[in-house]
Amino acid sequence: MTVAENLANLNAAISEACRRAGRASSDVTLIAVSKTWDEPVVRQALEAGHRLFGENRVQEAVSKWPVLKAIFPDVRVHLIGHLQTNKVAEAVSCFDLIQTVDRPKLVRVIASEQKKQKRQIECFIQVNTGEEPQKGGVAPGEAAGLVASARAAGLIVTGLMCIPPADQEPAPHFALLAKLACDVRVDYLSMGMSVDFAVAIEQGATHVRIGSAIFGRRGGTAP
């Protein structure tokens, strides 16, 4: 299967999940997770018409996307991995949206850097719904406070993001994120990956993050 065929199949699966959930397929946006894949592979998805991608590492995105954006100027790239404060300047310059804002210090550094660059981008707040110590994200009980402080600092917060614990049913975590989104009045929910995107769509996901079903297994051979 080619990348284009994989994208077509995946979009059909997302549409079917939306139908079963009683939602319009236009309600859910696919983020193609292109981390670890180099420019020729990613170009296959771009040439198939896909325009929204997710990257985990700032340095990888900086080396890959400026060239591709020059060719495909309508492409958008989200940062979906942990952001260190010493990488914020490059992140603000390179990305169109940061999904992993998760602590007050990061809020302050992003706000400062946006003023320096005179460039403002959207942000999602990452919520650690399972309160796992090894995982990024603000605790659910502190999410509203972080959203408020981020907005007070001038960040444009439009959504929430989560990665449920791998050993637990994802639905309760997605439901929790959806409730928090209502509480803090944001429109977007980034939740759901290859194994659980249909469940995420049932719980209200607006963005699903999927890589291997499009590009193949990391470390393997691309389509």
Short mmCIF file of C-alpha atoms in Angstrom, two decimals:
data_model
loop_
_atom_site.label_atom_id
_atom_site.label_comp_id
_atom_site.label_asym_id
_atom_site.label_seq_id
_atom_site.Cartn_x
_atom_site.Cartn_y
_atom_site.Cartn_z
CA MET A 1 0.00 0.00 0.00
CA THR A 2 1.19 3.51 -0.78
CA VAL A 3 1.04 6.49 1.57
CA ALA A 4 -1.80 7.90 -0.56
CA GLU A 5 -3.75 4.64 -0.28
CA ASN A 6 -3.15 4.48 3.46
CA LEU A 7 -4.43 8.03 3.85
CA ALA A 8 -7.55 7.24 1.83
CA ASN A 9 -8.27 4.14 3.91
CA LEU A 10 -7.69 5.99 7.16
CA ASN A 11 -9.91 8.89 6.18
CA ALA A 12 -12.63 6.38 5.30
CA ALA A 13 -12.22 4.74 8.73
CA ILE A 14 -12.45 8.12 10.45
CA SER A 15 -15.60 8.96 8.46
CA GLU A 16 -17.14 5.63 9.49
CA ALA A 17 -16.27 6.25 13.14
CA CYS A 18 -17.91 9.67 12.87
CA ARG A 19 -21.03 8.12 11.31
CA ARG A 20 -21.32 5.62 14.16
CA ALA A 21 -20.91 8.44 16.68
CA GLY A 22 -23.54 10.57 14.98
CA ARG A 23 -21.04 13.21 14.00
CA ALA A 24 -20.12 14.81 10.67
CA SER A 25 -16.81 13.65 9.22
CA SER A 26 -15.84 17.31 8.88
CA ASP A 27 -15.86 17.54 12.70
CA VAL A 28 -12.64 15.48 12.97
CA THR A 29 -9.25 16.45 11.58
CA LEU A 30 -6.47 13.94 10.95
CA ILE A 31 -2.98 14.92 12.10
CA ALA A 32 -0.46 12.81 10.18
CA VAL A 33 2.33 12.09 12.65
CA SER A 34 5.45 12.37 10.51
CA LYS A 35 8.10 12.12 13.22
CA THR A 36 11.19 10.11 12.18
CA TRP A 37 10.13 10.09 8.53
CA ASP A 38 12.30 12.09 6.16
CA GLU A 39 11.32 14.52 3.46
CA PRO A 40 10.74 12.09 0.53
CA VAL A 41 8.30 9.99 2.56
CA VAL A 42 6.42 13.00 3.93
CA ARG A 43 6.18 14.44 0.41
CA GLN A 44 4.09 11.44 -0.59
CA ALA A 45 1.42 12.51 1.89
CA LEU A 46 1.68 16.13 0.76
CA GLU A 47 1.34 15.13 -2.88
CA ALA A 48 -1.75 13.13 -1.92
CA GLY A 49 -3.27 16.37 -0.64
CA HIS A 50 -2.78 16.06 3.11
CA ARG A 51 -1.87 19.32 4.83
CA LEU A 52 -1.74 18.83 8.62
CA PHE A 53 1.19 17.07 10.28
CA GLY A 54 2.50 16.44 13.77
CA GLU A 55 6.12 16.34 14.93
CA ASN A 56 7.56 15.30 18.29
CA ARG A 57 10.97 16.95 18.17
CA VAL A 58 11.75 20.58 17.45
CA GLN A 59 15.13 19.95 15.84
CA GLU A 60 13.73 17.36 13.44
CA ALA A 61 10.93 19.70 12.41
CA VAL A 62 13.31 22.63 11.89
CA SER A 63 15.46 20.52 9.56
CA LYS A 64 12.50 19.14 7.60
CA TRP A 65 9.62 21.58 7.32
CA PRO A 66 11.00 24.92 6.06
CA VAL A 67 11.89 23.27 2.74
CA LEU A 68 8.53 21.52 2.47
CA LYS A 69 6.58 24.64 3.47
CA ALA A 70 8.29 26.56 0.69
CA ILE A 71 6.85 24.05 -1.78
CA PHE A 72 3.49 23.51 -0.03
CA PRO A 73 2.74 26.89 1.59
CA ASP A 74 -0.67 25.86 2.94
CA VAL A 75 0.73 23.07 5.11
CA ARG A 76 0.36 23.30 8.90
CA VAL A 77 2.59 21.57 11.45
CA HIS A 78 1.76 20.96 15.11
CA LEU A 79 4.24 20.20 17.86
CA ILE A 80 2.87 17.14 19.68
CA GLY A 81 5.94 16.24 21.74
CA HIS A 82 7.40 17.59 24.95
CA LEU A 83 8.77 21.12 24.62
CA GLN A 84 11.87 22.17 26.54
CA THR A 85 12.11 25.86 27.33
CA ASN A 86 15.46 26.14 25.53
CA LYS A 87 13.73 25.07 22.30
CA VAL A 88 10.86 27.55 22.49
CA ALA A 89 12.38 30.12 20.12
CA GLU A 90 12.72 27.53 17.35
CA ALA A 91 9.30 26.09 18.13
CA VAL A 92 7.54 29.45 17.86
CA SER A 93 9.33 30.09 14.57
CA CYS A 94 8.67 26.67 13.02
CA PHE A 95 5.29 25.44 14.24
CA ASP A 96 1.77 26.63 13.57
CA LEU A 97 0.42 25.25 16.85
CA ILE A 98 1.95 23.85 20.05
CA GLN A 99 -0.18 21.08 21.60
CA THR A 100 1.98 20.39 24.63
CA VAL A 101 1.86 23.49 26.82
CA ASP A 102 1.83 21.97 30.29
CA ARG A 103 3.48 24.21 32.92
CA PRO A 104 3.61 27.86 33.99
CA LYS A 105 7.28 28.36 33.12
CA LEU A 106 6.66 27.17 29.57
CA VAL A 107 3.73 29.57 29.29
CA ARG A 108 5.96 32.48 30.30
CA VAL A 109 8.74 31.57 27.88
CA ILE A 110 6.35 31.08 24.94
CA ALA A 111 4.64 34.41 25.68
CA SER A 112 8.00 36.19 25.81
CA GLU A 113 9.24 34.58 22.62
CA GLN A 114 6.08 35.39 20.71
CA LYS A 115 6.57 39.05 21.57
CA LYS A 116 10.20 38.92 20.44
CA GLN A 117 9.31 37.30 17.13
CA LYS A 118 6.09 39.28 16.66
CA ARG A 119 4.46 35.97 15.85
CA GLN A 120 1.52 34.50 17.69
CA ILE A 121 0.48 30.87 17.29
CA GLU A 122 -2.31 28.80 18.76
CA CYS A 123 -1.70 26.53 21.74
CA PHE A 124 -3.35 23.51 23.31
CA ILE A 125 -2.89 22.64 26.97
CA GLN A 126 -1.68 19.06 27.52
CA VAL A 127 -3.51 17.31 30.35
CA ASN A 128 -2.02 14.28 32.09
CA THR A 129 -5.38 12.57 32.60
CA GLY A 130 -3.77 9.52 34.22
CA GLU A 131 -1.47 11.66 36.39
CA GLU A 132 1.47 9.50 35.33
CA PRO A 133 4.76 10.82 36.76
CA GLN A 134 6.78 9.91 33.67
CA LYS A 135 4.45 11.72 31.28
CA GLY A 136 4.08 15.40 30.44
CA GLY A 137 0.90 17.33 31.02
CA VAL A 138 -0.79 19.31 33.75
CA ALA A 139 -2.88 17.42 36.34
CA PRO A 140 -6.62 17.56 35.56
CA GLY A 141 -7.33 19.56 38.71
CA GLU A 142 -4.82 22.21 37.67
CA ALA A 143 -5.83 22.46 34.01
CA ALA A 144 -8.30 25.32 34.41
CA GLY A 145 -5.73 27.38 36.29
CA LEU A 146 -3.10 26.84 33.63
CA VAL A 147 -5.53 27.75 30.85
CA ALA A 148 -6.40 30.96 32.69
CA SER A 149 -2.78 31.93 33.31
CA ALA A 150 -1.85 31.13 29.69
CA ARG A 151 -4.63 33.36 28.40
CA ALA A 152 -3.63 36.10 30.84
CA ALA A 153 -0.09 35.91 29.45
CA GLY A 154 -1.43 36.44 25.94
CA LEU A 155 -1.40 32.90 24.59
CA ILE A 156 -4.21 31.86 22.26
CA VAL A 157 -5.48 28.67 23.91
CA THR A 158 -7.95 26.89 21.66
CA GLY A 159 -7.82 23.25 22.77
CA LEU A 160 -6.73 20.47 25.11
CA MET A 161 -4.63 17.40 24.38
CA CYS A 162 -4.05 14.11 26.19
CA ILE A 163 -2.36 10.72 25.92
CA PRO A 164 -4.18 8.17 28.12
CA PRO A 165 -2.23 5.53 30.06
CA ALA A 166 -1.38 2.61 27.79
CA ASP A 167 -2.66 0.03 30.27
CA GLN A 168 -6.09 1.60 30.89
CA GLU A 169 -9.31 1.92 28.94
CA PRO A 170 -9.05 5.23 27.07
CA ALA A 171 -12.73 6.21 27.08
CA PRO A 172 -12.82 7.60 30.66
CA HIS A 173 -9.72 9.67 29.95
CA PHE A 174 -11.21 11.06 26.74
CA ALA A 175 -14.47 11.82 28.57
CA LEU A 176 -12.54 13.66 31.27
CA LEU A 177 -10.72 15.77 28.69
CA ALA A 178 -14.02 16.58 26.97
CA LYS A 179 -15.51 17.74 30.28
CA LEU A 180 -12.46 19.90 31.01
CA ALA A 181 -12.75 21.43 27.54
CA CYS A 182 -16.33 22.47 28.31
CA ASP A 183 -15.27 23.89 31.66
CA VAL A 184 -12.51 26.06 30.19
CA ARG A 185 -14.40 26.86 27.00
CA VAL A 186 -12.10 25.59 24.29
CA ASP A 187 -13.26 24.16 20.97
CA TYR A 188 -10.66 21.54 20.17
CA LEU A 189 -9.79 18.14 21.63
CA SER A 190 -6.63 16.42 20.40
CA MET A 191 -7.01 12.82 21.54
CA GLY A 192 -6.88 9.41 19.94
CA MET A 193 -4.14 7.59 18.06
CA SER A 194 -3.98 4.52 15.83
CA VAL A 195 -5.36 2.06 18.40
CA ASP A 196 -8.11 4.20 19.92
CA PHE A 197 -9.13 6.95 17.51
CA ALA A 198 -12.65 5.53 17.07
CA VAL A 199 -13.19 5.69 20.85
CA ALA A 200 -11.81 9.23 20.91
CA ILE A 201 -14.22 10.26 18.16
CA GLU A 202 -17.13 8.83 20.20
CA GLN A 203 -16.01 11.03 23.10
CA GLY A 204 -15.75 14.21 21.04
CA ALA A 205 -12.23 14.33 19.55
CA THR A 206 -11.73 17.07 16.98
CA HIS A 207 -8.15 16.02 16.14
CA VAL A 208 -6.71 12.50 16.01
CA ARG A 209 -2.97 11.89 15.80
CA ILE A 210 -1.99 8.93 13.62
CA GLY A 211 1.35 7.97 12.11
CA SER A 212 2.05 4.27 11.59
CA ALA A 213 -1.20 3.60 9.71
CA ILE A 214 -0.06 6.20 7.17
CA PHE A 215 3.71 5.90 6.97
CA GLY A 216 4.35 2.41 8.37
CA ARG A 217 6.11 1.34 11.52
CA ARG A 218 8.96 3.55 12.67
CA GLY A 219 12.26 1.89 11.97
CA GLY A 220 10.65 -0.16 9.24
CA THR A 221 10.26 0.41 5.53
CA ALA A 222 8.00 3.19 4.32
CA PRO A 223 5.20 2.39 1.83
#
